[in-house]
Structures are given as C-alpha cells and as structure tokens.
Coordinates of C-alpha atoms and ligand atoms in Angstrom, one line a residue:
M1287 CA 2.4 -5.2 24.9
L1288 CA 0.4 -7.3 22.5
G1289 CA -0.5 -5.6 19.3
N1290 CA -4.0 -5.9 17.7
F1291 CA -4.7 -9.1 15.9
S1292 CA -7.3 -11.5 14.7
Y1293 CA -6.9 -15.2 14.9
M1294 CA -8.6 -18.2 13.3
N1295 CA -7.3 -21.5 12.1
A1296 CA -9.2 -23.0 9.3
T1297 CA -7.7 -26.5 9.4
K1298 CA -9.3 -29.4 11.2
L1299 CA -6.8 -31.7 12.7
Y1300 CA -7.0 -35.4 13.5
F1301 CA -4.1 -36.5 15.7
G1302 CA -3.0 -39.9 16.9
E1303 CA -2.3 -43.4 15.9
D1304 CA -6.0 -44.0 15.0
S1305 CA -6.3 -40.7 13.1
L1306 CA -6.4 -42.2 9.5
Q1307 CA -9.9 -43.6 10.2
Y1308 CA -11.3 -40.0 10.0
L1309 CA -10.3 -39.8 6.3
K1310 CA -13.5 -41.5 5.3
E1311 CA -15.6 -38.8 7.1
E1312 CA -13.6 -36.0 5.4
L1313 CA -13.8 -37.6 2.0
S1314 CA -17.6 -37.5 2.2
K1315 CA -17.5 -33.7 2.0
Y1316 CA -15.9 -33.6 -1.5
G1317 CA -16.6 -34.8 -5.0
K1318 CA -15.5 -38.0 -6.7
T1319 CA -12.1 -37.2 -8.1
V1320 CA -9.2 -37.1 -5.7
Q1321 CA -5.7 -36.0 -7.0
L1322 CA -3.4 -38.1 -4.9
I1323 CA -0.2 -36.1 -4.4
Y1324 CA 2.9 -37.8 -3.0
G1325 CA 6.7 -37.7 -3.3
G1326 CA 9.4 -40.1 -4.4
G1327 CA 7.9 -43.3 -3.1
S1328 CA 8.5 -43.5 0.7
I1329 CA 4.7 -44.0 1.1
K1330 CA 4.8 -47.1 -1.1
K1331 CA 7.6 -48.6 1.0
N1332 CA 6.1 -47.9 4.4
G1333 CA 2.5 -49.0 3.6
I1334 CA 0.8 -45.6 3.9
Y1335 CA 0.0 -45.6 0.1
D1336 CA -1.9 -48.9 0.4
A1337 CA -3.7 -47.8 3.6
V1338 CA -4.8 -44.5 2.0
T1339 CA -5.8 -45.9 -1.4
E1340 CA -7.8 -48.6 0.2
I1341 CA -9.9 -46.0 2.0
L1342 CA -10.3 -43.9 -1.2
K1343 CA -11.5 -46.9 -3.1
A1344 CA -13.9 -47.9 -0.4
C1345 CA -15.4 -44.4 -0.5
G1346 CA -15.9 -44.8 -4.3
K1347 CA -13.3 -42.2 -5.3
T1348 CA -11.6 -41.9 -8.6
I1349 CA -7.9 -41.7 -7.8
V1350 CA -5.7 -39.5 -10.1
E1351 CA -2.1 -40.1 -9.4
D1352 CA 0.3 -37.1 -9.0
A1353 CA 3.6 -38.7 -7.8
G1354 CA 7.1 -37.4 -7.8
V1355 CA 6.8 -34.2 -5.7
M1356 CA 10.4 -33.6 -4.9
P1357 CA 11.8 -32.1 -1.7
N1358 CA 11.8 -28.3 -2.4
P1359 CA 9.1 -28.6 -5.1
T1360 CA 9.9 -26.8 -8.3
V1361 CA 7.9 -24.5 -10.5
E1362 CA 8.0 -27.1 -13.4
K1363 CA 6.4 -29.7 -11.1
L1364 CA 3.8 -27.2 -10.1
R1365 CA 2.8 -26.6 -13.7
E1366 CA 2.6 -30.4 -14.2
G1367 CA 0.3 -30.7 -11.1
V1368 CA -1.9 -27.9 -12.4
K1369 CA -2.3 -29.7 -15.7
I1370 CA -3.2 -33.0 -13.9
A1371 CA -5.9 -31.2 -11.8
R1372 CA -7.3 -29.4 -14.9
D1373 CA -7.4 -32.5 -17.0
S1374 CA -9.0 -34.6 -14.3
K1375 CA -11.3 -31.8 -12.9
A1376 CA -10.0 -32.8 -9.4
D1377 CA -12.4 -32.2 -6.6
L1378 CA -9.8 -32.6 -3.8
L1379 CA -6.0 -32.4 -3.7
L1380 CA -4.9 -35.0 -1.1
A1381 CA -1.2 -34.5 -0.2
V1382 CA 0.3 -37.6 1.5
G1383 CA 3.9 -36.7 2.6
G1384 CA 5.9 -34.0 4.2
G1385 CA 5.9 -30.3 3.8
S1386 CA 6.9 -30.4 0.2
C1387 CA 3.8 -32.3 -0.8
C1388 CA 1.5 -30.2 1.3
D1389 CA 3.1 -26.9 0.1
Y1390 CA 2.8 -28.1 -3.5
A1391 CA -0.8 -29.0 -3.1
K1392 CA -1.6 -25.5 -1.9
A1393 CA 0.3 -24.0 -4.9
V1394 CA -1.7 -26.2 -7.3
S1395 CA -4.9 -25.4 -5.5
V1396 CA -4.7 -21.6 -6.2
S1397 CA -3.5 -22.1 -9.8
V1398 CA -5.9 -24.6 -11.4
H1399 CA -8.6 -22.0 -12.1
S1400 CA -6.2 -19.1 -12.7
S1401 CA -5.3 -18.0 -16.2
E1402 CA -2.1 -16.3 -14.9
D1403 CA 1.4 -17.8 -14.5
P1404 CA 1.5 -19.1 -10.9
W1405 CA 5.2 -18.3 -10.3
E1406 CA 4.8 -14.7 -11.4
K1407 CA 1.5 -14.2 -9.7
Y1408 CA 2.0 -15.8 -6.3
F1409 CA 5.8 -16.0 -5.8
I1410 CA 7.0 -12.8 -7.5
R1411 CA 4.1 -10.4 -7.2
F1412 CA 2.8 -12.0 -4.0
E1413 CA -0.8 -11.6 -5.1
E1414 CA -3.8 -13.2 -3.4
P1415 CA -5.8 -15.8 -5.3
D1416 CA -8.8 -14.3 -7.2
C1417 CA -10.1 -17.5 -8.6
Q1418 CA -11.8 -20.7 -7.3
I1419 CA -9.5 -22.7 -5.0
V1420 CA -9.5 -26.5 -5.1
P1421 CA -9.6 -27.8 -1.5
V1422 CA -6.5 -29.4 0.0
G1423 CA -6.3 -32.2 2.5
C1424 CA -3.1 -33.5 4.1
I1425 CA -1.9 -36.8 5.5
L1426 CA 1.4 -35.9 7.1
T1427 CA 4.4 -38.2 7.1
M1428 CA 7.1 -35.9 8.3
A1429 CA 7.1 -33.4 11.2
G1430 CA 8.8 -30.1 10.6
T1431 CA 7.3 -27.4 8.4
G1432 CA 3.9 -26.9 10.0
S1433 CA 2.5 -26.8 6.5
E1434 CA -0.3 -29.1 7.7
M1435 CA -2.0 -26.2 9.6
N1436 CA -0.8 -23.1 7.8
G1437 CA -1.1 -21.3 4.5
G1438 CA 2.6 -21.5 3.6
S1439 CA 3.7 -22.7 0.3
V1440 CA 7.4 -22.6 -0.8
I1441 CA 8.3 -23.2 -4.4
T1442 CA 11.8 -23.3 -6.0
N1443 CA 12.7 -21.9 -9.3
H1444 CA 16.1 -23.4 -10.3
E1445 CA 16.4 -21.3 -13.4
A1446 CA 16.0 -18.1 -11.6
K1447 CA 17.9 -19.4 -8.6
L1448 CA 15.1 -18.4 -6.2
K1449 CA 13.3 -20.3 -3.5
I1450 CA 10.3 -18.3 -2.4
G1451 CA 7.4 -18.8 0.1
H1452 CA 4.0 -17.3 -0.1
V1453 CA 1.8 -17.4 3.0
F1454 CA -1.7 -17.7 1.7
G1455 CA -4.8 -17.0 3.7
E1456 CA -7.3 -19.2 5.5
N1457 CA -9.1 -20.2 2.3
V1458 CA -5.9 -22.0 1.1
M1459 CA -5.0 -23.8 4.3
P1460 CA -5.7 -27.5 4.3
K1461 CA -9.3 -28.2 5.1
F1462 CA -8.2 -31.1 7.2
S1463 CA -4.9 -32.7 8.2
I1464 CA -4.3 -36.2 9.5
L1465 CA -1.3 -36.6 11.9
N1466 CA -0.3 -40.0 12.9
P1467 CA 3.1 -39.9 14.7
K1468 CA 3.7 -43.6 13.7
F1469 CA 3.8 -42.5 10.1
T1470 CA 7.0 -40.6 10.8
Y1471 CA 8.8 -43.7 12.2
S1472 CA 10.2 -44.6 8.8
L1473 CA 11.9 -41.2 8.2
P1474 CA 15.7 -41.5 7.7
K1475 CA 17.5 -40.0 10.7
K1476 CA 18.8 -37.1 8.5
Q1477 CA 15.2 -36.1 7.7
M1478 CA 14.0 -36.6 11.3
V1479 CA 16.7 -34.2 12.7
A1480 CA 16.3 -31.7 9.8
G1481 CA 12.6 -31.6 10.7
I1482 CA 13.3 -31.2 14.4
Y1483 CA 15.6 -28.2 13.7
D1484 CA 13.1 -26.7 11.3
I1485 CA 10.5 -26.8 14.2
F1486 CA 13.0 -25.3 16.6
N1487 CA 14.0 -22.5 14.2
H1488 CA 10.4 -21.6 13.4
I1489 CA 9.9 -20.9 17.1
C1490 CA 13.2 -18.9 17.2
E1491 CA 12.1 -16.8 14.2
Q1492 CA 9.0 -15.7 16.1
Y1493 CA 10.7 -15.4 19.5
F1494 CA 13.7 -13.2 18.5
S1495 CA 11.8 -10.0 17.9
G1496 CA 10.6 -7.4 20.4
E1497 CA 11.4 -7.0 24.1
D1498 CA 8.0 -6.9 25.6
D1499 CA 6.5 -9.2 28.2
N1500 CA 4.5 -11.2 25.8
T1501 CA 2.4 -14.4 26.3
S1502 CA 3.5 -15.7 22.9
D1503 CA 7.2 -15.7 24.1
Y1504 CA 6.2 -17.9 27.1
L1505 CA 4.4 -20.3 24.8
A1506 CA 7.5 -20.3 22.5
E1507 CA 9.8 -21.2 25.4
G1508 CA 7.6 -24.1 26.3
L1509 CA 7.5 -25.4 22.8
M1510 CA 11.3 -25.1 22.5
K1511 CA 11.9 -27.0 25.7
S1512 CA 9.5 -29.7 24.6
V1513 CA 11.1 -30.2 21.2
V1514 CA 14.7 -30.2 22.6
H1515 CA 13.6 -32.8 25.3
S1516 CA 11.8 -35.0 22.8
S1517 CA 14.5 -34.8 20.2
L1518 CA 17.0 -36.4 22.4
I1519 CA 14.7 -39.3 23.2
A1520 CA 13.8 -39.8 19.5
L1521 CA 17.5 -39.7 18.6
D1522 CA 18.1 -42.8 20.8
N1523 CA 14.8 -44.5 20.1
P1524 CA 13.0 -43.3 16.9
E1525 CA 10.0 -45.5 17.8
D1526 CA 9.4 -43.8 21.1
Y1527 CA 5.7 -42.8 20.5
E1528 CA 5.6 -40.2 23.2
A1529 CA 8.6 -38.4 21.8
R1530 CA 7.5 -38.6 18.2
S1531 CA 4.0 -37.5 19.0
N1532 CA 5.4 -34.5 21.0
I1533 CA 7.6 -33.6 18.1
M1534 CA 4.7 -33.8 15.6
W1535 CA 2.4 -31.7 17.8
T1536 CA 5.1 -29.1 18.5
A1537 CA 5.8 -28.8 14.8
T1538 CA 2.2 -27.9 14.2
W1539 CA 2.1 -25.3 17.0
A1540 CA 5.4 -23.9 16.0
L1541 CA 4.0 -22.6 12.8
N1542 CA 0.3 -22.3 12.8
T1543 CA 0.6 -18.6 13.4
L1544 CA -0.5 -18.6 17.1
I1545 CA 2.9 -17.7 18.6
A1546 CA 3.4 -14.8 16.2
K1547 CA 0.2 -13.1 17.3
G1548 CA 0.5 -9.6 18.6
K1549 CA 4.3 -9.4 18.2
G1550 CA 7.0 -8.9 15.7
T1551 CA 8.9 -11.8 14.0
D1552 CA 12.3 -12.1 12.5
W1553 CA 12.5 -14.9 9.8
M1554 CA 16.0 -14.0 8.6
V1555 CA 17.4 -17.5 9.2
H1556 CA 14.8 -18.7 6.8
M1557 CA 15.6 -16.0 4.2
L1558 CA 19.3 -17.0 4.4
G1559 CA 18.5 -20.7 4.4
Q1560 CA 16.2 -20.4 1.4
A1561 CA 18.9 -18.6 -0.5
V1562 CA 21.3 -21.5 0.3
G1563 CA 18.5 -23.9 -0.7
A1564 CA 18.1 -22.1 -4.1
Y1565 CA 21.8 -22.7 -4.9
T1566 CA 22.2 -26.2 -3.4
D1567 CA 18.7 -27.8 -3.3
A1568 CA 19.7 -29.0 0.2
T1569 CA 17.3 -30.3 2.8
H1570 CA 15.4 -27.3 4.3
G1571 CA 16.2 -27.9 7.9
M1572 CA 19.9 -28.4 7.2
T1573 CA 20.2 -25.1 5.4
L1574 CA 18.7 -23.4 8.5
A1575 CA 21.0 -25.2 10.8
A1576 CA 24.1 -24.2 8.8
V1577 CA 23.3 -20.5 8.8
S1578 CA 21.8 -20.1 12.3
L1579 CA 24.8 -19.7 14.6
P1580 CA 26.6 -17.1 12.4
Y1581 CA 23.4 -15.2 12.2
Y1582 CA 22.4 -15.3 15.8
R1583 CA 25.9 -14.5 17.0
H1584 CA 25.9 -11.5 14.7
I1585 CA 22.6 -10.1 15.9
M1586 CA 22.9 -11.1 19.6
P1587 CA 24.3 -7.7 20.7
F1588 CA 21.3 -6.0 19.3
G1589 CA 18.8 -8.2 21.2
L1590 CA 20.9 -9.0 24.2
A1591 CA 18.0 -9.1 26.8
K1592 CA 16.2 -11.7 24.7
F1593 CA 19.2 -13.8 24.1
K1594 CA 19.9 -13.8 27.8
R1595 CA 16.3 -14.9 28.5
F1596 CA 16.7 -17.6 25.8
A1597 CA 19.8 -18.9 27.6
C1598 CA 18.2 -19.0 31.0
E1599 CA 14.7 -20.2 30.1
V1600 CA 15.4 -22.6 27.3
W1601 CA 18.9 -23.9 28.1
G1602 CA 18.9 -23.5 31.9
V1603 CA 22.0 -21.3 32.0
K1604 CA 22.6 -19.7 35.4
A1605 CA 23.0 -16.0 35.2
E1606 CA 24.5 -15.2 38.7
G1607 CA 27.8 -13.4 38.6
K1608 CA 28.0 -13.3 34.8
S1609 CA 27.7 -10.5 32.3
D1610 CA 24.6 -10.5 30.1
E1611 CA 26.7 -11.2 27.1
A1612 CA 28.4 -14.2 28.8
V1613 CA 25.0 -15.6 29.6
A1614 CA 23.7 -15.1 26.1
Q1615 CA 26.9 -16.7 24.6
E1616 CA 26.5 -19.7 26.9
G1617 CA 22.9 -20.1 25.6
L1618 CA 24.0 -20.2 22.0
A1619 CA 26.9 -22.6 22.9
A1620 CA 24.3 -24.9 24.5
M1621 CA 22.2 -24.7 21.4
E1622 CA 25.3 -25.5 19.3
A1623 CA 26.1 -28.5 21.4
W1624 CA 22.5 -29.8 21.0
M1625 CA 22.6 -29.3 17.2
K1626 CA 25.9 -31.2 17.0
K1627 CA 24.4 -34.0 19.0
L1628 CA 21.5 -34.3 16.6
G1629 CA 24.0 -34.5 13.7
L1630 CA 22.8 -31.4 11.9
A1631 CA 24.8 -29.7 9.1
M1632 CA 26.8 -27.0 10.8
R1633 CA 28.3 -25.5 7.6
T1634 CA 26.8 -24.7 4.2
S1635 CA 29.9 -26.2 2.5
E1636 CA 28.6 -29.6 3.8
L1637 CA 25.5 -28.9 1.7
G1638 CA 27.4 -28.0 -1.5
A1639 CA 27.7 -24.3 -1.1
A1640 CA 31.0 -22.7 -2.3
E1641 CA 32.8 -19.3 -2.1
E1642 CA 31.8 -18.4 -5.7
M1643 CA 28.1 -18.7 -4.8
L1644 CA 28.2 -16.2 -1.9
E1645 CA 27.3 -13.0 -3.9
G1646 CA 24.5 -14.8 -5.7
M1647 CA 23.2 -16.2 -2.5
A1648 CA 23.3 -12.7 -1.0
D1649 CA 21.3 -11.4 -3.9
A1650 CA 18.7 -14.2 -3.3
T1651 CA 18.3 -13.3 0.4
F1652 CA 15.3 -11.2 1.1
I1653 CA 16.1 -8.7 3.9
L1654 CA 13.3 -8.5 6.4
K1655 CA 12.8 -5.8 9.0
G1656 CA 11.3 -7.6 12.0
G1657 CA 14.5 -8.8 13.8
Y1658 CA 16.9 -7.1 16.2
K1659 CA 19.0 -5.8 13.4
V1660 CA 18.0 -5.0 9.8
L1661 CA 20.9 -6.4 7.9
E1662 CA 22.9 -4.5 5.3
R1663 CA 23.9 -6.5 2.2
A1664 CA 27.5 -6.6 3.4
E1665 CA 26.4 -8.2 6.7
V1666 CA 24.4 -10.9 4.7
V1667 CA 27.6 -11.7 2.8
K1668 CA 29.6 -11.8 6.0
I1669 CA 27.1 -14.2 7.6
L1670 CA 27.0 -16.4 4.5
R1671 CA 30.8 -16.5 4.5
E1672 CA 31.0 -17.5 8.1
A1673 CA 28.4 -20.2 7.5
L1674 CA 30.5 -21.7 4.7
Ligands
NZQ1964 O1 9.5 -38.0 -1.4 P1 9.4 -39.2 -0.4 O2 9.9 -40.4 -1.0 O3 8.1 -39.3 0.3 O4 10.6 -38.9 0.7 C1 10.5 -37.7 1.5 C2 11.6 -36.7 1.1 O5 12.7 -37.3 0.5 C3 11.0 -38.2 2.9 N1 9.9 -38.6 3.8 C4 8.9 -37.9 4.2 N2 8.1 -38.7 5.0 C5 8.8 -39.9 5.1 C6 9.9 -39.8 4.3 N3 10.7 -40.9 4.2 C7 10.4 -42.0 4.9 N4 9.4 -42.1 5.7 C8 8.5 -41.0 5.9 N5 7.5 -41.1 6.7 O6 11.6 -37.0 3.5 C9 12.1 -36.2 2.4 C10 11.8 -34.8 2.7 O7 10.4 -34.5 2.6 P2 9.9 -33.0 2.5 O8 8.4 -33.1 2.4 O9 10.7 -32.3 1.4 O10 10.3 -32.4 3.9 P3 9.8 -31.2 4.7 O11 8.5 -31.7 5.4 O12 10.9 -30.7 5.5 O13 9.3 -30.1 3.7 C11 10.3 -29.3 3.1 C12 9.7 -28.2 2.2 O14 8.7 -27.4 3.0 C13 9.1 -26.0 2.9 C14 10.6 -26.1 2.7 O15 11.2 -24.9 2.2 C15 10.7 -27.2 1.7 O16 10.5 -26.8 0.4 N6 8.7 -25.2 4.1 C16 7.3 -25.0 4.2 C17 6.8 -24.2 5.2 C18 5.4 -23.9 5.4 N7 4.5 -24.5 4.6 O17 5.0 -23.1 6.2 C19 7.7 -23.5 6.2 C20 9.1 -24.1 6.2 O18 9.9 -23.2 6.8 C21 9.6 -24.6 4.9 O19 10.2 -23.5 4.2
ZN1965 ZN1 11.2 -23.9 8.0

C-alpha cells in the first residue's frame, strides 16, 4: 500500500547534447554577479569552462571564480565559498561539475545570509534554513549523485571525522540543471563506474524496504535494469551516446525522490559508505561498492521476499526448483559479478581503510530504521570488518 505523500520537483532540467544553449535563457532570470563554482580543473581540460564563460560574458555577467571544490567537499571549503559569495554579493551560484560542486553550491546557498555556523546548523542540528537563499544552477559533468535534481548536500568534516548529508527542501534545489551526456565522456573510467554504482545503489536503498506491491518498486526495477544494461555498453565504449545518456537520465531519476514516494527506504549502505569516506576520503561510489555485499548478505534473511524478487526481476534468476534463499543468493552473486566486471572496489582496504579504524567508523555510522533489519552497533562492526 502506498502511504500518503506530496510530490513536487522544483528543478527545471535541460537534457541533451544541445542543452547548454538554454543557459542564456536561465541567466536572464538572475542578477549580474555569477559565482562560478568548479572543481580541480577537469572543466578547463575538456573545454566546458570556455563554453560556459563565453555564454556568461555574452550575457554581460560578472564572473566570480570559486574553483577547487574537492571531491567530498569540506567544511573549510564551504566557509571559503560563503565568504566569496558574501564579498561579491553573488546573485547566482553556478556549479559546473559533479555532485561535489552541486552539493557544495547548495550548502553555500543556505549559509551566505545566515549568521550561524553552517556545519553546526545544517549538518549537526539538521535545521532548515531560515534566511534568504541564494539561487543555485547546475551544469552537470558527472552522472551519479542525482544532486542536479534534489536537495541533498553532503559535507565532510575531517577534523570531526564525519561526512554528513542534509536533504534540504524545494527552495534549495537547483533552479535549473543542464545535462549534456557528452560532458561526461572525459570522465576517467574509475569515476564513471563509481558514478554508475552510486546510481544503482541509490535505487537499492529505496527498493530494499517494505514488502508491499508498490509502483515505486516497479519503477526501481526498470531503472536498475537500464543502468546495468547501459553500464556494460559504456564500459566497452565510453562514447556511446545512447548508453551515456541513459546513465545520466537514470542517475537523475534514481534520486529525485520519486521512487521513494509512499514507501519506506533503507539508506544504510550510504551510512556505512559515508563513515568509510570520513576516514579515507575515498570516492563516494567506491565506498558504497565496498560495503554493499557484506551489508546485503547480512540483511537478506530479514527481507528474503524482496531479495528473491530482486534476483528474478533485475538479474533474471530462474526460481523454479530452488529455495527462496538460493534464489536470493544467486541474485546477489549476479550483482557481485557485474560489480567486478565494472572494476569497482570490492573491499574498503583497497580504499585505505584499516582494522584500527573499525571502531571509529562504526561510531561515525548513523543507524537508520527503514531497512529490513535495524542494526545493532556490533552488527555494524561485523559488516565493516567483513568489508575490509
Ligand atoms: O574536480 P574536477 O577536476 O572537476 O574532477 C572531478 C573529480 O575529481 C572529476 N570529474 C567530474 N566530471 C568530470 C571529471 N573529470 C573529467 N571529466 C568530467 N566530465 O570526477 C571527480 C569526482 O567528482 P565529484 O563531483 O566528487 O563526484 P560525484 O558526482 O560522485 O559527487 C560526489 C559527492 O556527492 C555526494 C558524495 O557523498 C560526494 O561528496 N553525494 C551527494 C548526493 C546528493 N546530493 O543527493 C547523494 C550521493 O549519495 C552522494 O552522497
Ligand atoms: Zn550516493
């Protein structure tokens, strides 16, 4: 049964190889000063920086540079971005990059006009913004997080050894996002596959909860099949437009809140992965990959019917003559084989995790209650140890 819900998505999307042309139209809605947010320089190498700044200049905008947003943006960088926006009186925060740039832009947007410390306010106390919010626009260069069409913002505090996400409301979501699948062609293979696994896991997190006959779960299965199919094509040929465009579109739908409507969600793989990320600063999708199978094998007996359905519907496992458990195990084995084919990290030790970090990582793991088994702390440690 679907529970009660409301649904609206505040982000306007422009999708396709011609989508950058709509930037001009969007820019006309905002003031003169644009804070141009980007990462470590990939957009300068692949030409996206030149293409975007040319449009900004043609529209008469004053460009305020805010470069160097690192993967897993930090609280220190957030404070720097807030200062840039305050000093320049930025009218629009334009993130050009992956989820890190987009998440960071949202965190800046709710902090510029706030007198409180953003880390404490939004990431420790999870308060909602009560100040003016600077609008955010996004030009996406990496498919994975879904940040382009949601209110999520994940910030890392290395000193506190915490990586925490706040899901803000509609007023913080990007006002517009431009998605050109060709912009993702220059991604290194490691980032491409990490993004693909992030997409897949976002769907799993919303799928592995509840047993009801639920439209969202059918949508989730379709999205999972699409991303698995397209991932294998993109692995062989990263410039296959059809595959890259399907991956990009699936990423958006995997986490723009639609498939979570009216049902429970799990999100424990992300909680475990974020704890690993807080200790290792590893690539987000890789942290998820490394903890997934130990977690899913652990909770499988508590959600057997759904794991059986996952095996049959997503991985084409034939159920006849087999126990439910055998079918479910076969599904997870098929998922494991696909993950290995993509070249994902299958152990956290590959990402720099070590035995002596286990207790601290367990402390940094938020235990959520929506999955098939509410974990005890000892189970968190066991899963993290198995993932090592
Ligand atoms: O910094 P540059 O030089 O641009 O390089 C980036 C970065 O090193 C590179 N890259 C991006 N597009 C490229 C490219 N390189 C070549 N060509 C391109 N077209 O890829 C690297 C990773 O980028 P990043 O933005 O960090 O990756 P991703 O999109 O996976 O974002 C990860 C962050 O998003 C958070 C993660 O925790 C992590 O902090 N998440 C955000 C979510 C949300 N908003 O809802 C949900 C997710 O679960 C996730 O937690
Ligand atoms: Zn994710």
